[in-house]
CSV table of C-alpha atoms and ligand atoms in Angstrom, one decimal:
chain,number,residue,atom,x,y,z
A,1,MET,CA,8.0,33.8,23.7
A,2,LYS,CA,5.9,33.3,26.9
A,3,GLU,CA,2.8,33.1,24.7
A,4,MET,CA,4.4,30.5,22.5
A,5,GLN,CA,5.3,28.4,25.6
A,6,ASN,CA,1.8,28.6,26.9
A,7,SER,CA,0.3,27.5,23.6
A,8,VAL,CA,2.7,24.6,23.4
A,9,LYS,CA,1.7,23.6,27.0
A,10,ASN,CA,-2.0,23.8,25.9
A,11,VAL,CA,-1.3,21.6,22.9
A,12,GLU,CA,0.4,19.1,25.2
A,13,LYS,CA,-2.4,19.3,27.7
A,14,ASN,CA,-5.2,19.0,25.1
A,15,TYR,CA,-3.7,15.9,23.4
A,16,ASN,CA,-2.4,14.1,26.5
A,17,MET,CA,-5.2,11.6,26.6
A,18,ASN,CA,-5.1,8.1,28.0
A,19,THR,CA,-6.0,6.1,24.9
A,20,LEU,CA,-6.1,6.7,21.2
A,21,TYR,CA,-9.9,6.3,21.4
A,22,ASP,CA,-10.1,9.2,23.9
A,23,GLU,CA,-7.8,11.3,21.8
A,24,THR,CA,-9.7,10.6,18.5
A,25,LYS,CA,-13.1,11.4,20.1
A,26,PHE,CA,-11.6,14.6,21.5
A,27,ILE,CA,-10.2,15.7,18.1
A,28,LEU,CA,-13.3,14.8,16.1
A,29,LYS,CA,-15.4,16.9,18.5
A,30,LYS,CA,-12.9,19.8,18.7
A,31,TYR,CA,-12.7,20.2,15.0
A,32,GLY,CA,-16.3,19.2,14.2
A,33,ILE,CA,-15.1,16.4,11.9
A,34,ILE,CA,-17.5,13.9,10.4
A,35,ALA,CA,-15.6,11.1,8.7
A,36,ASN,CA,-15.8,11.3,4.9
A,37,LYS,CA,-16.9,7.9,3.6
A,38,ARG,CA,-16.1,8.7,0.0
A,39,LEU,CA,-12.4,9.3,1.0
A,40,GLY,CA,-12.3,6.0,2.9
A,41,GLN,CA,-12.0,7.7,6.3
A,42,ASN,CA,-11.9,5.1,9.1
A,43,PHE,CA,-9.7,6.4,11.9
A,44,LEU,CA,-7.6,3.9,13.8
A,45,ILE,CA,-8.3,3.9,17.5
A,46,SER,CA,-6.4,0.7,18.6
A,47,ASP,CA,-3.1,1.4,20.4
A,48,GLU,CA,-2.2,-2.3,20.0
A,49,VAL,CA,-2.6,-2.1,16.2
A,50,VAL,CA,-0.7,1.2,15.9
A,51,ASN,CA,2.2,-0.4,17.9
A,52,ALA,CA,2.1,-3.5,15.7
A,53,ILE,CA,2.3,-1.4,12.5
A,54,VAL,CA,5.2,0.6,13.8
A,55,THR,CA,7.0,-2.5,15.1
A,56,ALA,CA,6.6,-4.3,11.7
A,57,ALA,CA,8.0,-1.2,9.8
A,58,LYS,CA,11.2,-1.6,11.9
A,59,LEU,CA,11.8,2.2,11.9
A,60,SER,CA,15.0,4.0,12.7
A,61,LYS,CA,16.2,7.6,12.7
A,62,THR,CA,17.8,7.1,9.2
A,63,ASP,CA,14.3,6.3,7.7
A,64,LEU,CA,12.3,8.6,5.5
A,65,VAL,CA,8.7,7.5,6.0
A,66,ILE,CA,6.0,8.3,3.5
A,67,GLU,CA,2.6,8.1,5.1
A,68,ILE,CA,-0.4,7.9,2.8
A,69,GLY,CA,-3.6,9.4,4.3
A,70,PRO,CA,-2.5,10.4,7.8
A,71,GLY,CA,-6.1,11.6,8.6
A,72,LEU,CA,-6.2,12.9,12.1
A,73,GLY,CA,-2.6,11.6,12.7
A,74,ASN,CA,-3.2,8.6,14.9
A,75,LEU,CA,-0.4,6.7,13.1
A,76,THR,CA,1.7,9.7,12.3
A,77,LYS,CA,2.6,10.3,16.0
A,78,PRO,CA,4.7,7.1,16.6
A,79,LEU,CA,6.1,7.5,13.0
A,80,LEU,CA,7.4,10.9,14.0
A,81,GLU,CA,8.9,9.6,17.1
A,82,ASN,CA,10.6,6.6,15.5
A,83,ALA,CA,11.7,7.8,12.0
A,84,GLY,CA,14.1,10.5,10.8
A,85,LYS,CA,11.5,12.3,8.7
A,86,VAL,CA,7.8,11.7,7.9
A,87,VAL,CA,6.2,13.0,4.8
A,88,CYS,CA,2.4,12.7,4.9
A,89,VAL,CA,0.3,12.9,1.8
A,90,GLU,CA,-3.3,13.7,2.5
A,91,LEU,CA,-6.1,14.6,0.1
A,92,ASP,CA,-8.6,16.0,2.6
A,93,SER,CA,-7.8,19.6,3.4
A,94,ASN,CA,-9.8,19.4,6.7
A,95,MET,CA,-7.0,17.2,8.1
A,96,LEU,CA,-4.2,19.7,7.5
A,97,GLN,CA,-5.0,22.1,10.3
A,98,ILE,CA,-5.4,19.3,12.7
A,99,LEU,CA,-2.1,17.7,11.8
A,100,LYS,CA,-0.3,21.0,12.0
A,101,GLU,CA,-1.7,21.8,15.5
A,102,ARG,CA,-1.4,18.3,16.8
A,103,PHE,CA,2.3,18.0,15.7
A,104,LEU,CA,3.4,21.6,16.4
A,105,LEU,CA,6.3,20.3,18.4
A,106,TYR,CA,7.7,18.0,15.8
A,107,SER,CA,10.3,19.4,13.3
A,108,ASN,CA,10.5,16.2,11.2
A,109,LEU,CA,7.1,16.4,9.7
A,110,GLU,CA,6.0,17.6,6.2
A,111,ILE,CA,2.5,17.5,4.9
A,112,ILE,CA,1.6,17.5,1.3
A,113,LYS,CA,-2.1,18.1,0.4
A,114,GLN,CA,-2.4,16.0,-2.7
A,115,ASP,CA,-3.9,12.8,-4.2
A,116,ILE,CA,-1.1,10.2,-3.6
A,117,LEU,CA,-1.6,9.0,-7.2
A,118,LYS,CA,-0.5,12.4,-8.4
A,119,VAL,CA,2.6,12.8,-6.3
A,120,ASP,CA,5.9,12.5,-8.1
A,121,LEU,CA,7.4,10.1,-5.5
A,122,ALA,CA,10.7,9.6,-7.2
A,123,LYS,CA,11.3,13.4,-7.1
A,124,LEU,CA,10.0,13.6,-3.5
A,125,ILE,CA,12.4,10.9,-2.3
A,126,ARG,CA,15.4,12.4,-4.2
A,127,GLU,CA,14.7,15.9,-2.8
A,128,GLU,CA,14.3,14.7,0.8
A,129,LYS,CA,17.5,12.7,0.7
A,130,GLN,CA,19.3,15.7,-0.7
A,131,LYS,CA,18.0,18.0,2.1
A,132,ASN,CA,18.9,15.5,4.8
A,133,THR,CA,21.8,13.2,4.0
A,134,ASN,CA,21.1,11.2,7.2
A,135,LEU,CA,18.1,9.7,5.5
A,136,GLN,CA,19.2,6.4,4.0
A,137,THR,CA,16.1,4.3,3.6
A,138,VAL,CA,12.6,4.9,2.5
A,139,LYS,CA,9.6,3.1,4.0
A,140,VAL,CA,5.9,3.5,3.2
A,141,VAL,CA,3.6,3.1,6.2
A,142,ALA,CA,-0.2,3.7,6.0
A,143,ASN,CA,-3.7,2.8,6.9
A,144,LEU,CA,-4.8,3.0,3.3
A,145,PRO,CA,-8.0,4.4,2.0
A,146,TYR,CA,-9.7,1.1,0.9
A,147,TYR,CA,-11.4,2.5,-2.2
A,148,ILE,CA,-8.0,2.8,-4.0
A,149,THR,CA,-5.8,0.2,-2.3
A,150,SER,CA,-4.8,-1.7,-5.5
A,151,PRO,CA,-4.1,1.5,-7.6
A,152,ILE,CA,-1.9,2.8,-4.7
A,153,MET,CA,0.0,-0.5,-4.5
A,154,MET,CA,0.6,-0.6,-8.2
A,155,TYR,CA,1.7,3.0,-8.2
A,156,LEU,CA,4.2,2.3,-5.5
A,157,LEU,CA,5.6,-0.8,-7.1
A,158,GLU,CA,5.6,-0.2,-10.8
A,159,GLN,CA,7.7,2.9,-10.6
A,160,LYS,CA,10.6,0.9,-9.1
A,161,LEU,CA,11.1,3.5,-6.4
A,162,GLU,CA,13.9,3.3,-3.9
A,163,ILE,CA,11.6,1.9,-1.2
A,164,GLU,CA,12.7,-0.7,1.2
A,165,SER,CA,9.4,-1.8,2.6
A,166,ILE,CA,5.6,-1.1,2.6
A,167,THR,CA,3.7,-1.7,5.8
A,168,VAL,CA,0.0,-1.1,5.3
A,169,MET,CA,-3.4,-1.8,6.6
A,170,VAL,CA,-5.9,-3.0,4.0
A,171,GLN,CA,-9.2,-4.9,3.8
A,172,LYS,CA,-8.6,-8.5,5.1
A,173,GLU,CA,-9.7,-10.2,1.9
A,174,VAL,CA,-7.4,-7.9,-0.2
A,175,ALA,CA,-4.5,-8.5,2.2
A,176,GLU,CA,-4.8,-12.2,1.6
A,177,ARG,CA,-4.7,-11.7,-2.1
A,178,PHE,CA,-1.7,-9.3,-1.8
A,179,ILE,CA,0.4,-11.8,0.1
A,180,ALA,CA,-0.7,-15.1,-1.4
A,181,ILE,CA,1.9,-17.1,-3.2
A,182,PRO,CA,1.1,-17.2,-7.0
A,183,GLY,CA,-0.7,-20.5,-7.7
A,184,GLN,CA,-2.6,-20.4,-4.4
A,185,LYS,CA,-6.4,-20.3,-4.4
A,186,GLN,CA,-6.5,-16.6,-3.1
A,187,ALA,CA,-4.3,-15.4,-5.9
A,188,GLY,CA,-5.4,-12.7,-8.3
A,189,ALA,CA,-3.6,-10.8,-11.0
A,190,ILE,CA,-2.2,-8.4,-8.4
A,191,THR,CA,-0.7,-11.3,-6.4
A,192,TYR,CA,1.7,-11.8,-9.3
A,193,THR,CA,2.7,-8.2,-9.5
A,194,ILE,CA,3.3,-7.9,-5.8
A,195,TYR,CA,5.3,-11.1,-5.7
A,196,TYR,CA,7.3,-10.0,-8.7
A,197,TYR,CA,8.5,-6.9,-6.8
A,198,ALA,CA,8.2,-7.9,-3.1
A,199,GLU,CA,8.0,-10.6,-0.4
A,200,GLY,CA,4.9,-10.2,1.8
A,201,GLU,CA,3.9,-11.3,5.2
A,202,LYS,CA,0.9,-10.9,7.5
A,203,VAL,CA,1.4,-8.7,10.6
A,204,ILE,CA,-1.9,-8.7,12.4
A,205,ASP,CA,-5.6,-9.2,12.0
A,206,VAL,CA,-7.6,-6.0,12.7
A,207,PRO,CA,-11.2,-6.3,13.8
A,208,LYS,CA,-13.8,-3.7,12.7
A,209,ASP,CA,-14.1,-2.1,16.2
A,210,SER,CA,-10.5,-0.9,15.9
A,211,PHE,CA,-11.8,2.1,13.9
A,212,ILE,CA,-14.1,5.1,14.2
A,213,PRO,CA,-16.4,4.8,12.3
A,214,GLU,CA,-16.4,1.0,12.0
A,215,PRO,CA,-15.8,-0.2,8.4
A,216,GLU,CA,-18.1,-2.9,7.0
A,217,VAL,CA,-15.2,-5.3,6.6
A,218,ASP,CA,-12.4,-6.7,8.7
A,219,SER,CA,-8.8,-5.5,8.1
A,220,GLU,CA,-5.3,-6.9,8.2
A,221,VAL,CA,-1.9,-5.3,8.4
A,222,ILE,CA,0.7,-6.6,6.0
A,223,HIS,CA,4.4,-6.0,5.5
A,224,LEU,CA,6.0,-6.1,2.1
A,225,LYS,CA,9.8,-6.2,1.8
A,226,ILE,CA,10.7,-4.9,-1.6
A,227,ARG,CA,13.1,-7.2,-3.5
A,228,LYS,CA,16.5,-5.6,-4.3
A,229,GLU,CA,15.8,-6.7,-7.9
A,230,PRO,CA,12.5,-7.9,-9.3
A,231,LEU,CA,12.2,-11.6,-9.5
A,232,PHE,CA,13.5,-11.7,-13.1
A,233,PRO,CA,14.1,-9.1,-15.8
A,234,LEU,CA,11.3,-8.3,-18.3
A,235,ALA,CA,11.5,-6.3,-21.5
A,236,PRO,CA,9.4,-3.1,-21.5
A,237,ASP,CA,7.0,-4.6,-24.1
A,238,SER,CA,6.8,-8.0,-22.4
A,239,LEU,CA,3.5,-9.8,-22.6
A,240,PHE,CA,4.0,-11.1,-19.0
A,241,PHE,CA,1.8,-8.6,-17.1
A,242,PRO,CA,-0.8,-8.0,-19.8
A,243,MET,CA,-1.2,-11.7,-20.1
A,244,ILE,CA,-1.7,-12.2,-16.4
A,245,LYS,CA,-4.3,-9.4,-16.3
A,246,THR,CA,-6.1,-11.1,-19.2
A,247,ALA,CA,-5.8,-14.6,-17.6
A,248,PHE,CA,-7.6,-13.3,-14.4
A,249,SER,CA,-10.2,-11.3,-16.2
A,250,GLN,CA,-12.5,-14.3,-16.6
A,251,ARG,CA,-11.7,-16.6,-13.7
A,252,ARG,CA,-14.3,-19.3,-14.6
A,253,LYS,CA,-12.9,-19.9,-18.0
A,254,THR,CA,-9.9,-22.0,-18.9
A,255,LEU,CA,-6.6,-20.1,-19.4
A,256,LEU,CA,-6.7,-21.2,-23.1
A,257,ASN,CA,-10.1,-19.7,-23.7
A,258,THR,CA,-9.3,-16.5,-21.9
A,259,LEU,CA,-6.1,-15.9,-23.6
A,260,ALA,CA,-7.6,-16.7,-27.0
A,261,ASN,CA,-10.6,-14.4,-26.4
A,262,GLY,CA,-8.3,-11.7,-25.1
A,263,ASN,CA,-6.1,-11.8,-28.3
A,264,ILE,CA,-3.0,-12.8,-26.4
A,265,LEU,CA,-3.0,-16.0,-28.4
A,266,SER,CA,-3.5,-15.9,-32.1
A,267,SER,CA,-5.6,-19.1,-32.0
A,268,LYS,CA,-6.6,-21.8,-29.5
A,269,GLU,CA,-4.6,-24.3,-31.6
A,270,GLU,CA,-1.5,-22.3,-31.0
A,271,GLY,CA,-2.3,-22.2,-27.3
A,272,LYS,CA,-2.8,-25.9,-27.0
A,273,LYS,CA,0.6,-26.6,-28.6
A,274,ILE,CA,2.3,-24.1,-26.2
A,275,LEU,CA,0.7,-25.5,-23.1
A,276,GLU,CA,1.7,-29.0,-24.2
A,277,THR,CA,5.3,-27.9,-24.7
A,278,LEU,CA,5.2,-26.4,-21.2
A,279,GLY,CA,3.8,-29.7,-19.8
A,280,LEU,CA,0.5,-27.9,-18.7
A,281,PRO,CA,-2.9,-29.4,-19.3
A,282,GLU,CA,-5.1,-27.6,-21.8
A,283,THR,CA,-7.9,-27.3,-19.2
A,284,ILE,CA,-5.7,-25.4,-16.7
A,285,ARG,CA,-7.0,-22.2,-15.2
A,286,GLY,CA,-4.9,-19.1,-14.7
A,287,GLU,CA,-4.8,-19.2,-10.9
A,288,ALA,CA,-3.1,-22.6,-11.0
A,289,LEU,CA,0.0,-21.3,-12.8
A,290,SER,CA,3.2,-20.4,-10.9
A,291,ILE,CA,4.9,-17.1,-11.7
A,292,GLU,CA,7.6,-19.0,-13.6
A,293,ASP,CA,4.9,-20.8,-15.7
A,294,PHE,CA,3.5,-17.4,-16.7
A,295,LYS,CA,7.0,-16.2,-17.5
A,296,ARG,CA,7.7,-19.2,-19.8
A,297,LEU,CA,4.3,-18.9,-21.4
A,298,ALA,CA,4.8,-15.2,-22.2
A,299,GLU,CA,8.2,-16.0,-23.6
A,300,MET,CA,6.9,-18.7,-25.9
A,301,ILE,CA,4.0,-16.6,-27.2
A,302,GLU,CA,6.4,-13.7,-27.8
A,303,GLN,CA,8.7,-16.1,-29.8
A,304,LYS,CA,5.8,-17.2,-32.0
A,305,ARG,CA,4.8,-13.6,-32.6
A,306,ARG,CA,8.3,-12.6,-33.9
B,401,SAM,N1,-4.1,7.2,8.9
B,401,SAM,C1,-5.4,7.6,9.6
B,401,SAM,C2,-5.7,6.5,10.6
B,401,SAM,O1,-5.1,5.4,10.6
B,401,SAM,O2,-6.5,6.8,11.5
B,401,SAM,C3,-6.5,7.6,8.5
B,401,SAM,C4,-6.7,6.4,7.6
B,401,SAM,S1,-8.1,6.5,6.6
B,401,SAM,C5,-8.4,4.8,6.4
B,401,SAM,C6,-7.5,6.9,5.0
B,401,SAM,C7,-7.0,8.3,4.8
B,401,SAM,O3,-6.6,8.5,3.5
B,401,SAM,C8,-8.0,9.4,5.1
B,401,SAM,O4,-7.5,10.4,5.9
B,401,SAM,C9,-8.3,10.0,3.7
B,401,SAM,O5,-8.7,11.4,3.7
B,401,SAM,C10,-7.0,9.8,3.0
B,401,SAM,N2,-7.1,9.7,1.5
B,401,SAM,C11,-8.1,9.2,0.8
B,401,SAM,N3,-7.9,9.2,-0.5
B,401,SAM,C12,-6.6,9.7,-0.6
B,401,SAM,C13,-5.7,10.0,-1.7
B,401,SAM,N4,-6.1,9.7,-3.0
B,401,SAM,N5,-4.5,10.5,-1.5
B,401,SAM,C14,-4.1,10.8,-0.2
B,401,SAM,N6,-4.9,10.5,0.9
B,401,SAM,C15,-6.1,10.0,0.7
């Protein structure tokens, strides 16, 4: 028992550093860690940014937080202090020992060594809620690995999980696409998917020097509040999303040409008539369409196909 108390004191002493920068340097040295570029490892060292993320996530003790890619645990610590339970999913086995030792004193942490895209999140959420009935809401909080940001966002949204919000750090340019309003210049195909499922807002700009090692790009934290219901219902075989994907696959071409080339339209003539009925010019490009325009376009093409 005495030994245990001593080791707990040592853990506290070792990690009681003044700043996140000091703490990160200490951990990297202690465990001989060299950031793995392939896994998108850029460790957050800004206390201000960590606080902004945690504040934006509006955590409470009835929250189950899923953290994707905890790394050394720089964001995990305040999550553990503010949420009811934190489940971390980390692909790099080198991080597991660090996380276990660093958070020895916390009983509300679980670590899963897995690729996030392979985790059955619906099952995870169901089981955690069964184990602890105090957990009412689920929030995703992460400094995402940039090489798979979009696949992760699609994975989280398309499964229609019981998630209340997603608060994430992503590359700045990507953040702007994620939270753009469909029809705005920055919009891409993913803008429509995100907007269909969630309402997004910017939290904070994050300069490169907030990380060790410094990434090549600036970052931004965004907060997505998941809609209770998606914007409108869609049949499982709806053309809506495949059409948007096709529409943005060749941004320099007109929507008409892209949809005809991508076999969404049976002919350009058919497309011209549909655009005219919708009151849209035949030279219009995909990015100029609102989400409702795409919905009506998909419905009309579907009707013609029947
Ligand atoms: N959260 C830490 C921080 O803010 O300092 C680390 C963030 S770092 C940008 C991304 C983390 O995601 C790394 O720890 C990396 O190993 C992990 N990661 C990369 N690919 C992953 C995947 N497919 N599934 C789960 N974690 C992954």
